[in-house]
Amino acid sequence: MSWTDLAVLALLGAGLAFYGAGSLGLLRFPDTASRLHALTKADNLGLGLVALAAALHWGSLAVAAKIALVWLFAVIAAGITSQLLARQARLDGTRSHRDGVQP
Amino acid sequence: MTGAFDIILCLMILGAAGIALFVRDALAAIAFFIAFGNLLGLAWLGLDAVNVALAEIALGAGVTGVLLILARARLLALGDDATCADTSAWLRAGALAACAGFVLLLAAAVLSIPPESGLDRAVAPLMPGLGIENRVTGVLLAFRAYDTLLESFVLLGALVAVWSLAPAGVWPGRPADLGVADVPMRRVARSFGRFLLPVALVMAAYLVWAGSDVPGGAFQAGTVLAGGLMVSAIGGAIGLPRSDLPGLRVALVLGPLVFLLIGLAGMGFGGFLVYPEGSAKAAILAIEYSLFLSIGATLALLVAGPNVIGWPDPAGGTDRHSDC
């Protein structure tokens, strides 16, 4: 096993750990905001580490550039959707407060 | 190792499909349907069917998922609670038996095909005459072009059918507004749309061009374009056009029309849809680029659907369509 393989394994493992933590947070945290916090932070890092592992594994600059683009677009999309989700959750929260319903 | 991966993937596909079927909440069912489509795309990727994987993820999971979510939202707006009604146990058992029988028949049919009789073998020697490398594109646009031509008309027909459901009062008008109502959300979504639409255009144009030689093609590219258009419409970065706009109608008909005209021109070279010797690639690319434009516009408008009475008026709101 070469040093590259070891690095790929380590990166993959770290990435999966972040994914696991993010999924755990999504399942266990009480409200939308903290769930989003767990999901976006952990997912972006997790995907970044897995993408880095994939790029190292393929060992080609062209492939690495494509993988970097995939990661970049995923991060941008995740950032935008979490903004929208958080805003919607806040709107829903104030609406249910106003209507006298527990959020 | 790959065996274990395949088994886990199969179990996840079956699990996602089962949850999508049996969960009572429609939104959860849709979420699992989208996950099911993405997992199925992975399975196609594992079978080296990259074209099918792209189409499954873009069309099967992406566009269909958005369609289902919007259909649910419209049902809720109409006062329907969008959950499945109870059906009789006999009906469910009958449906299960019919589907299981069909799956068994299909599996028997697929497994009875000898592995060496793939289409690949028949197509490979014919490819040099076309000047393109992607055999799937070769089959879709040359050897079985008739099917694809009819498909492009079916897609157009689907949009006409959806439009024909519009109430008389709102016709001809803009499609239903996809935009979010809340102003701060709209601002975020709009900047995303402004960023994404040019990227989607470049990506889609590349997918068509690449489709000659590597996986890609008009349908996948059209879906990417439709995705860009939808995201932009959600943020109000673009307004969807009125259905009687001449430019829109040209864009919708262009693909099938160019396909048909090139097919008819083939009569001069030996038959319907026969491409002239040496310029087959040019003909295929011309068809693919016009098809891509039509598919993208059609899919985006299919998702938007006709305007309905009782749905928020697209002309309302604070800053909608200010820059379309």
Short mmCIF file of C-alpha atoms in Angstrom, two decimals:
data_model
loop_
_atom_site.label_atom_id
_atom_site.label_comp_id
_atom_site.label_asym_id
_atom_site.label_seq_id
_atom_site.Cartn_x
_atom_site.Cartn_y
_atom_site.Cartn_z
CA MET A 1 0.00 0.00 0.00
CA SER A 2 1.50 3.27 -1.13
CA TRP A 3 1.46 6.60 0.69
CA THR A 4 -1.19 7.85 -1.75
CA ASP A 5 -3.50 4.95 -0.88
CA LEU A 6 -3.03 5.64 2.81
CA ALA A 7 -3.82 9.32 2.30
CA VAL A 8 -6.92 8.38 0.25
CA LEU A 9 -8.09 6.04 3.00
CA ALA A 10 -7.49 8.63 5.71
CA LEU A 11 -9.35 11.33 3.75
CA LEU A 12 -12.23 8.98 3.01
CA GLY A 13 -12.47 7.97 6.64
CA ALA A 14 -12.43 11.59 7.83
CA GLY A 15 -15.05 12.50 5.22
CA LEU A 16 -17.32 9.64 6.27
CA ALA A 17 -16.92 10.66 9.91
CA PHE A 18 -18.18 14.15 9.02
CA TYR A 19 -21.07 12.64 7.06
CA GLY A 20 -21.92 10.43 10.03
CA ALA A 21 -21.82 13.39 12.43
CA GLY A 22 -23.98 15.45 10.07
CA SER A 23 -26.55 12.68 9.70
CA LEU A 24 -26.60 12.16 13.46
CA GLY A 25 -27.18 15.88 13.98
CA LEU A 26 -29.97 15.86 11.39
CA LEU A 27 -31.69 13.03 13.24
CA ARG A 28 -31.08 14.10 16.83
CA PHE A 29 -31.05 17.92 16.96
CA PRO A 30 -34.32 19.48 18.12
CA ASP A 31 -35.06 22.31 15.66
CA THR A 32 -34.53 23.24 12.02
CA ALA A 33 -31.75 25.77 12.63
CA SER A 34 -29.49 23.41 14.57
CA ARG A 35 -30.24 20.59 12.14
CA LEU A 36 -29.19 22.80 9.25
CA HIS A 37 -26.08 23.78 11.20
CA ALA A 38 -25.11 20.13 11.57
CA LEU A 39 -26.00 19.22 8.01
CA THR A 40 -24.38 22.05 6.05
CA LYS A 41 -21.15 22.29 8.02
CA ALA A 42 -20.56 18.56 8.19
CA ASP A 43 -21.76 17.83 4.67
CA ASN A 44 -19.59 20.46 3.03
CA LEU A 45 -16.49 19.27 4.86
CA GLY A 46 -17.44 15.62 4.40
CA LEU A 47 -18.01 16.05 0.68
CA GLY A 48 -14.80 18.09 0.42
CA LEU A 49 -12.74 15.36 2.06
CA VAL A 50 -14.34 12.59 -0.03
CA ALA A 51 -13.81 14.69 -3.18
CA LEU A 52 -10.17 15.22 -2.21
CA ALA A 53 -9.79 11.47 -1.72
CA ALA A 54 -11.35 10.80 -5.14
CA ALA A 55 -9.10 13.37 -6.81
CA LEU A 56 -6.00 11.87 -5.19
CA HIS A 57 -7.13 8.36 -6.16
CA TRP A 58 -7.49 9.27 -9.85
CA GLY A 59 -4.24 11.20 -9.80
CA SER A 60 -5.05 13.34 -12.84
CA LEU A 61 -5.28 17.12 -12.88
CA ALA A 62 -8.19 17.18 -15.35
CA VAL A 63 -10.23 14.78 -13.22
CA ALA A 64 -9.29 16.68 -10.05
CA ALA A 65 -10.49 19.93 -11.62
CA LYS A 66 -13.84 18.33 -12.51
CA ILE A 67 -14.22 16.93 -9.00
CA ALA A 68 -13.37 20.37 -7.57
CA LEU A 69 -16.16 21.85 -9.69
CA VAL A 70 -18.60 19.20 -8.44
CA TRP A 71 -17.66 20.07 -4.85
CA LEU A 72 -17.92 23.81 -5.53
CA PHE A 73 -21.42 23.55 -7.03
CA ALA A 74 -22.58 21.25 -4.25
CA VAL A 75 -21.33 23.74 -1.64
CA ILE A 76 -23.00 26.68 -3.39
CA ALA A 77 -26.29 24.79 -3.75
CA ALA A 78 -26.15 23.64 -0.12
CA GLY A 79 -25.47 27.20 1.07
CA ILE A 80 -28.38 28.63 -0.91
CA THR A 81 -30.87 25.92 0.05
CA SER A 82 -29.97 26.13 3.73
CA GLN A 83 -30.54 29.92 3.63
CA LEU A 84 -33.95 29.32 2.08
CA LEU A 85 -34.83 26.50 4.49
CA ALA A 86 -33.79 28.55 7.52
CA ARG A 87 -35.84 31.53 6.38
CA GLN A 88 -38.87 29.32 5.72
CA ALA A 89 -38.48 27.67 9.12
CA ARG A 90 -38.36 31.10 10.76
CA LEU A 91 -41.47 32.24 8.87
CA ASP A 92 -43.29 29.04 9.85
CA GLY A 93 -42.16 29.54 13.46
CA THR A 94 -43.49 33.08 13.75
CA ARG A 95 -46.70 32.05 11.99
CA SER A 96 -47.39 29.21 14.39
CA HIS A 97 -46.55 31.50 17.37
CA ARG A 98 -49.03 34.02 16.09
CA ASP A 99 -51.72 31.38 15.65
CA GLY A 100 -51.10 30.12 19.18
CA VAL A 101 -49.74 26.78 18.03
CA GLN A 102 -46.55 25.34 19.46
CA PRO A 103 -43.86 25.30 16.72
CA MET B 1 -15.68 -5.71 -2.47
CA THR B 2 -17.71 -4.63 -5.51
CA GLY B 3 -20.06 -7.54 -4.83
CA ALA B 4 -20.78 -6.14 -1.36
CA PHE B 5 -21.26 -2.65 -2.84
CA ASP B 6 -23.74 -4.01 -5.41
CA ILE B 7 -25.74 -5.88 -2.79
CA ILE B 8 -25.91 -2.85 -0.48
CA LEU B 9 -26.92 -0.66 -3.43
CA CYS B 10 -29.67 -3.11 -4.45
CA LEU B 11 -30.99 -3.23 -0.90
CA MET B 12 -30.98 0.57 -0.71
CA ILE B 13 -32.86 0.81 -4.04
CA LEU B 14 -35.48 -1.69 -2.89
CA GLY B 15 -35.73 -0.01 0.51
CA ALA B 16 -36.16 3.48 -0.98
CA ALA B 17 -38.78 2.16 -3.40
CA GLY B 18 -40.63 0.38 -0.60
CA ILE B 19 -40.68 3.44 1.66
CA ALA B 20 -41.79 5.66 -1.24
CA LEU B 21 -44.72 3.29 -1.83
CA PHE B 22 -45.82 2.69 1.75
CA VAL B 23 -45.21 5.97 3.57
CA ARG B 24 -48.45 7.92 4.03
CA ASP B 25 -47.08 11.46 3.84
CA ALA B 26 -46.86 12.51 0.18
CA LEU B 27 -43.80 14.74 0.68
CA ALA B 28 -41.85 11.92 2.34
CA ALA B 29 -42.88 9.60 -0.48
CA ILE B 30 -41.59 12.10 -3.03
CA ALA B 31 -38.31 12.52 -1.11
CA PHE B 32 -37.78 8.76 -1.17
CA PHE B 33 -38.78 8.61 -4.84
CA ILE B 34 -36.01 11.14 -5.62
CA ALA B 35 -33.53 9.15 -3.52
CA PHE B 36 -34.68 6.01 -5.37
CA GLY B 37 -34.01 7.69 -8.74
CA ASN B 38 -30.51 8.77 -7.69
CA LEU B 39 -29.67 5.30 -6.36
CA LEU B 40 -30.98 3.76 -9.58
CA GLY B 41 -28.71 6.14 -11.48
CA LEU B 42 -25.77 4.81 -9.44
CA ALA B 43 -26.80 1.28 -10.39
CA TRP B 44 -26.86 2.19 -14.09
CA LEU B 45 -23.42 3.75 -13.61
CA GLY B 46 -22.25 0.46 -12.12
CA LEU B 47 -23.53 -1.31 -15.26
CA ASP B 48 -21.45 1.10 -17.43
CA ALA B 49 -24.63 2.61 -18.86
CA VAL B 50 -23.56 6.22 -18.29
CA ASN B 51 -26.11 7.67 -20.75
CA VAL B 52 -28.96 5.93 -18.95
CA ALA B 53 -27.57 6.96 -15.56
CA LEU B 54 -27.47 10.63 -16.61
CA ALA B 55 -31.00 10.45 -17.97
CA GLU B 56 -32.33 8.64 -14.90
CA ILE B 57 -30.83 11.12 -12.44
CA ALA B 58 -31.69 14.24 -14.46
CA LEU B 59 -35.15 13.25 -15.72
CA GLY B 60 -36.26 10.37 -13.50
CA ALA B 61 -35.18 11.87 -10.19
CA GLY B 62 -34.72 15.59 -10.92
CA VAL B 63 -37.49 16.83 -13.18
CA THR B 64 -40.03 14.21 -12.09
CA GLY B 65 -39.27 14.99 -8.44
CA VAL B 66 -39.87 18.72 -8.96
CA LEU B 67 -43.06 17.91 -10.90
CA LEU B 68 -44.34 15.78 -8.03
CA ILE B 69 -43.47 18.38 -5.37
CA LEU B 70 -45.27 21.11 -7.33
CA ALA B 71 -48.24 18.83 -7.99
CA ARG B 72 -48.52 18.24 -4.23
CA ALA B 73 -48.27 21.98 -3.52
CA ARG B 74 -51.08 22.62 -6.01
CA LEU B 75 -53.23 19.88 -4.48
CA LEU B 76 -52.71 21.42 -1.03
CA ALA B 77 -53.61 24.86 -2.41
CA LEU B 78 -56.83 23.39 -3.80
CA GLY B 79 -57.76 22.01 -0.38
CA ASP B 80 -56.85 18.38 -1.08
CA ASP B 81 -54.80 16.92 1.80
CA ALA B 82 -52.54 15.02 -0.66
CA THR B 83 -52.46 11.73 1.22
CA CYS B 84 -53.38 8.40 -0.27
CA ALA B 85 -56.92 7.23 0.32
CA ASP B 86 -57.57 3.76 1.73
CA THR B 87 -58.15 1.18 -0.97
CA SER B 88 -59.63 -2.26 -0.52
CA ALA B 89 -57.28 -5.08 0.42
CA TRP B 90 -58.36 -7.07 -2.65
CA LEU B 91 -57.41 -4.24 -4.98
CA ARG B 92 -54.00 -3.93 -3.34
CA ALA B 93 -53.41 -7.69 -3.43
CA GLY B 94 -54.45 -7.76 -7.10
CA ALA B 95 -52.08 -4.90 -7.96
CA LEU B 96 -49.27 -6.63 -6.06
CA ALA B 97 -49.88 -9.93 -7.89
CA ALA B 98 -50.02 -8.20 -11.29
CA CYS B 99 -46.82 -6.23 -10.65
CA ALA B 100 -44.98 -9.26 -9.24
CA GLY B 101 -46.00 -11.33 -12.27
CA PHE B 102 -44.82 -8.60 -14.60
CA VAL B 103 -41.47 -8.31 -12.79
CA LEU B 104 -40.98 -12.09 -13.00
CA LEU B 105 -41.78 -12.08 -16.73
CA LEU B 106 -39.42 -9.15 -17.30
CA ALA B 107 -36.63 -10.78 -15.29
CA ALA B 108 -37.07 -14.05 -17.21
CA ALA B 109 -36.97 -12.17 -20.50
CA VAL B 110 -33.85 -10.17 -19.59
CA LEU B 111 -32.03 -13.20 -18.17
CA SER B 112 -32.84 -15.25 -21.29
CA ILE B 113 -30.89 -12.85 -23.50
CA PRO B 114 -27.49 -14.41 -24.17
CA PRO B 115 -24.76 -12.00 -23.04
CA GLU B 116 -23.01 -12.02 -26.44
CA SER B 117 -26.05 -10.81 -28.36
CA GLY B 118 -25.82 -7.18 -27.21
CA LEU B 119 -26.72 -4.37 -29.56
CA ASP B 120 -23.19 -3.05 -29.19
CA ARG B 121 -21.84 -5.72 -31.52
CA ALA B 122 -24.29 -4.86 -34.28
CA VAL B 123 -23.76 -1.12 -33.92
CA ALA B 124 -19.96 -0.95 -33.59
CA PRO B 125 -19.10 -1.70 -37.28
CA LEU B 126 -21.62 0.91 -38.46
CA MET B 127 -20.29 3.77 -36.32
CA PRO B 128 -17.39 4.95 -38.59
CA GLY B 129 -19.96 5.87 -41.26
CA LEU B 130 -21.53 8.39 -38.89
CA GLY B 131 -18.36 10.14 -37.76
CA ILE B 132 -19.36 10.05 -34.09
CA GLU B 133 -18.16 7.80 -31.28
CA ASN B 134 -21.04 7.54 -28.80
CA ARG B 135 -22.97 4.44 -29.82
CA VAL B 136 -26.05 5.43 -27.83
CA THR B 137 -26.27 8.68 -29.78
CA GLY B 138 -25.74 6.65 -32.95
CA VAL B 139 -28.71 4.44 -32.12
CA LEU B 140 -30.92 7.33 -30.97
CA LEU B 141 -30.19 9.74 -33.82
CA ALA B 142 -29.31 7.46 -36.75
CA PHE B 143 -30.17 3.77 -36.54
CA ARG B 144 -33.43 4.23 -34.63
CA ALA B 145 -33.97 7.92 -35.36
CA TYR B 146 -37.63 7.28 -36.09
CA ASP B 147 -38.28 6.47 -32.42
CA THR B 148 -36.50 9.60 -31.22
CA LEU B 149 -38.37 11.75 -33.74
CA LEU B 150 -41.68 10.45 -32.41
CA GLU B 151 -40.48 10.94 -28.82
CA SER B 152 -39.76 14.60 -29.50
CA PHE B 153 -43.32 14.99 -30.77
CA VAL B 154 -44.69 13.16 -27.72
CA LEU B 155 -42.93 15.66 -25.44
CA LEU B 156 -44.46 18.55 -27.39
CA GLY B 157 -47.84 16.84 -27.21
CA ALA B 158 -47.49 16.50 -23.43
CA LEU B 159 -46.98 20.25 -23.07
CA VAL B 160 -49.98 20.95 -25.31
CA ALA B 161 -52.04 18.57 -23.18
CA VAL B 162 -50.95 20.32 -19.95
CA TRP B 163 -51.68 23.72 -21.47
CA SER B 164 -55.11 22.56 -22.59
CA LEU B 165 -56.01 22.08 -18.92
CA ALA B 166 -55.70 25.83 -18.28
CA PRO B 167 -58.97 27.53 -17.35
CA ALA B 168 -60.34 29.66 -20.16
CA GLY B 169 -59.90 32.90 -18.19
CA VAL B 170 -56.12 32.71 -17.88
CA TRP B 171 -55.41 31.63 -21.44
CA PRO B 172 -53.19 32.69 -23.14
CA GLY B 173 -51.05 33.95 -20.31
CA ARG B 174 -47.91 33.33 -18.36
CA PRO B 175 -47.42 29.90 -16.80
CA ALA B 176 -47.99 29.59 -13.08
CA ASP B 177 -45.45 31.66 -11.17
CA LEU B 178 -42.73 29.44 -9.72
CA GLY B 179 -41.32 32.29 -7.65
CA VAL B 180 -41.16 32.31 -3.87
CA ALA B 181 -43.31 35.01 -2.28
CA ASP B 182 -41.12 36.03 0.67
CA VAL B 183 -38.87 38.95 -0.37
CA PRO B 184 -35.61 38.00 1.45
CA MET B 185 -35.95 34.40 0.18
CA ARG B 186 -36.62 35.70 -3.29
CA ARG B 187 -33.45 37.81 -3.16
CA VAL B 188 -31.32 34.79 -2.20
CA ALA B 189 -32.97 32.59 -4.82
CA ARG B 190 -32.61 35.31 -7.44
CA SER B 191 -28.87 35.70 -6.99
CA PHE B 192 -28.56 31.91 -7.20
CA GLY B 193 -30.60 31.89 -10.41
CA ARG B 194 -28.49 34.65 -11.92
CA PHE B 195 -25.37 32.68 -11.13
CA LEU B 196 -26.70 29.30 -12.19
CA LEU B 197 -28.42 30.06 -15.50
CA PRO B 198 -25.26 30.94 -17.49
CA VAL B 199 -23.46 27.97 -15.92
CA ALA B 200 -26.36 25.68 -16.88
CA LEU B 201 -26.31 27.04 -20.45
CA VAL B 202 -22.58 26.36 -20.87
CA MET B 203 -22.89 22.95 -19.22
CA ALA B 204 -25.86 21.99 -21.41
CA ALA B 205 -24.22 23.18 -24.64
CA TYR B 206 -21.16 21.13 -23.66
CA LEU B 207 -23.30 18.05 -22.93
CA VAL B 208 -24.81 18.18 -26.43
CA TRP B 209 -21.41 18.62 -28.06
CA ALA B 210 -19.84 15.88 -25.94
CA GLY B 211 -22.83 13.62 -26.64
CA SER B 212 -21.41 12.77 -30.07
CA ASP B 213 -18.41 11.01 -28.63
CA VAL B 214 -18.93 10.43 -24.89
CA PRO B 215 -22.07 10.07 -22.76
CA GLY B 216 -24.39 13.04 -23.02
CA GLY B 217 -26.89 14.24 -25.56
CA ALA B 218 -29.93 16.37 -26.21
CA PHE B 219 -32.20 14.93 -23.53
CA GLN B 220 -29.68 15.21 -20.70
CA ALA B 221 -28.61 18.68 -21.86
CA GLY B 222 -32.22 19.80 -22.22
CA THR B 223 -32.83 18.75 -18.63
CA VAL B 224 -29.85 20.79 -17.43
CA LEU B 225 -31.18 23.81 -19.33
CA ALA B 226 -34.65 23.26 -17.87
CA GLY B 227 -33.11 23.04 -14.38
CA GLY B 228 -31.32 26.36 -14.90
CA LEU B 229 -34.53 27.97 -16.17
CA MET B 230 -36.55 26.62 -13.23
CA VAL B 231 -34.06 27.80 -10.59
CA SER B 232 -33.96 31.23 -12.22
CA ALA B 233 -37.75 31.38 -12.34
CA ILE B 234 -38.02 30.43 -8.66
CA GLY B 235 -35.95 33.46 -7.71
CA GLY B 236 -37.59 35.72 -10.25
CA ALA B 237 -34.29 36.20 -12.10
CA ILE B 238 -36.25 35.44 -15.26
CA GLY B 239 -39.98 35.55 -15.83
CA LEU B 240 -41.52 32.66 -17.73
CA PRO B 241 -42.91 33.81 -21.07
CA ARG B 242 -46.54 34.06 -22.13
CA SER B 243 -47.72 30.98 -23.96
CA ASP B 244 -48.64 32.93 -27.09
CA LEU B 245 -45.21 34.52 -27.50
CA PRO B 246 -44.02 33.71 -31.07
CA GLY B 247 -40.39 33.24 -29.98
CA LEU B 248 -41.41 30.70 -27.35
CA ARG B 249 -43.46 28.73 -29.85
CA VAL B 250 -40.52 28.67 -32.27
CA ALA B 251 -38.26 27.38 -29.47
CA LEU B 252 -40.77 24.64 -28.57
CA VAL B 253 -41.26 23.44 -32.16
CA LEU B 254 -37.70 23.95 -33.42
CA GLY B 255 -36.34 20.55 -32.37
CA PRO B 256 -39.08 18.31 -33.78
CA LEU B 257 -39.30 20.52 -36.89
CA VAL B 258 -35.57 20.47 -37.69
CA PHE B 259 -35.56 16.71 -37.05
CA LEU B 260 -38.51 16.22 -39.41
CA LEU B 261 -37.06 18.49 -42.13
CA ILE B 262 -33.67 16.77 -42.06
CA GLY B 263 -35.50 13.44 -42.11
CA LEU B 264 -37.53 14.50 -45.15
CA ALA B 265 -34.39 15.82 -46.84
CA GLY B 266 -33.05 12.30 -46.41
CA MET B 267 -35.57 11.16 -49.00
CA GLY B 268 -33.17 12.59 -51.57
CA PHE B 269 -30.39 10.31 -50.26
CA GLY B 270 -32.27 7.03 -50.21
CA GLY B 271 -35.08 7.27 -47.67
CA PHE B 272 -36.70 9.03 -44.73
CA LEU B 273 -34.12 9.91 -42.04
CA VAL B 274 -31.17 8.79 -44.18
CA TYR B 275 -28.28 11.20 -43.67
CA PRO B 276 -26.05 12.16 -46.61
CA GLU B 277 -22.72 10.34 -46.82
CA GLY B 278 -19.97 12.20 -44.99
CA SER B 279 -22.13 14.84 -43.32
CA ALA B 280 -24.02 12.58 -40.92
CA LYS B 281 -22.32 14.20 -37.93
CA ALA B 282 -23.36 17.68 -39.04
CA ALA B 283 -26.96 16.54 -39.46
CA ILE B 284 -26.97 14.80 -36.06
CA LEU B 285 -25.48 17.86 -34.32
CA ALA B 286 -28.00 20.20 -35.97
CA ILE B 287 -30.84 17.95 -34.79
CA GLU B 288 -29.36 17.58 -31.30
CA TYR B 289 -28.85 21.31 -30.72
CA SER B 290 -32.36 22.19 -31.84
CA LEU B 291 -33.82 19.27 -29.87
CA PHE B 292 -31.89 20.41 -26.79
CA LEU B 293 -33.39 23.89 -26.95
CA SER B 294 -36.92 22.53 -27.43
CA ILE B 295 -36.57 19.90 -24.70
CA GLY B 296 -35.21 22.46 -22.22
CA ALA B 297 -38.03 24.93 -22.88
CA THR B 298 -40.69 22.20 -22.91
CA LEU B 299 -39.56 20.62 -19.64
CA ALA B 300 -39.37 23.97 -17.84
CA LEU B 301 -42.89 24.89 -18.99
CA LEU B 302 -44.22 21.40 -18.19
CA VAL B 303 -42.98 21.86 -14.62
CA ALA B 304 -44.45 25.37 -14.37
CA GLY B 305 -47.78 24.19 -15.80
CA PRO B 306 -50.62 26.47 -16.81
CA ASN B 307 -51.75 29.26 -14.56
CA VAL B 308 -54.74 28.28 -12.47
CA ILE B 309 -57.43 30.36 -10.82
CA GLY B 310 -56.86 30.54 -7.09
CA TRP B 311 -53.08 30.16 -7.48
CA PRO B 312 -51.13 33.33 -6.56
CA ASP B 313 -51.35 35.78 -9.45
CA PRO B 314 -48.00 36.07 -11.26
CA ALA B 315 -48.58 39.79 -11.76
CA GLY B 316 -48.82 40.36 -8.00
CA GLY B 317 -46.01 40.58 -5.47
CA THR B 318 -43.53 43.34 -4.94
CA ASP B 319 -40.73 43.15 -7.47
CA ARG B 320 -41.67 40.24 -9.68
CA HIS B 321 -40.65 40.14 -13.34
CA SER B 322 -39.03 43.52 -12.98
CA ASP B 323 -36.07 42.45 -15.08
CA CYS B 324 -37.29 39.77 -17.41
#
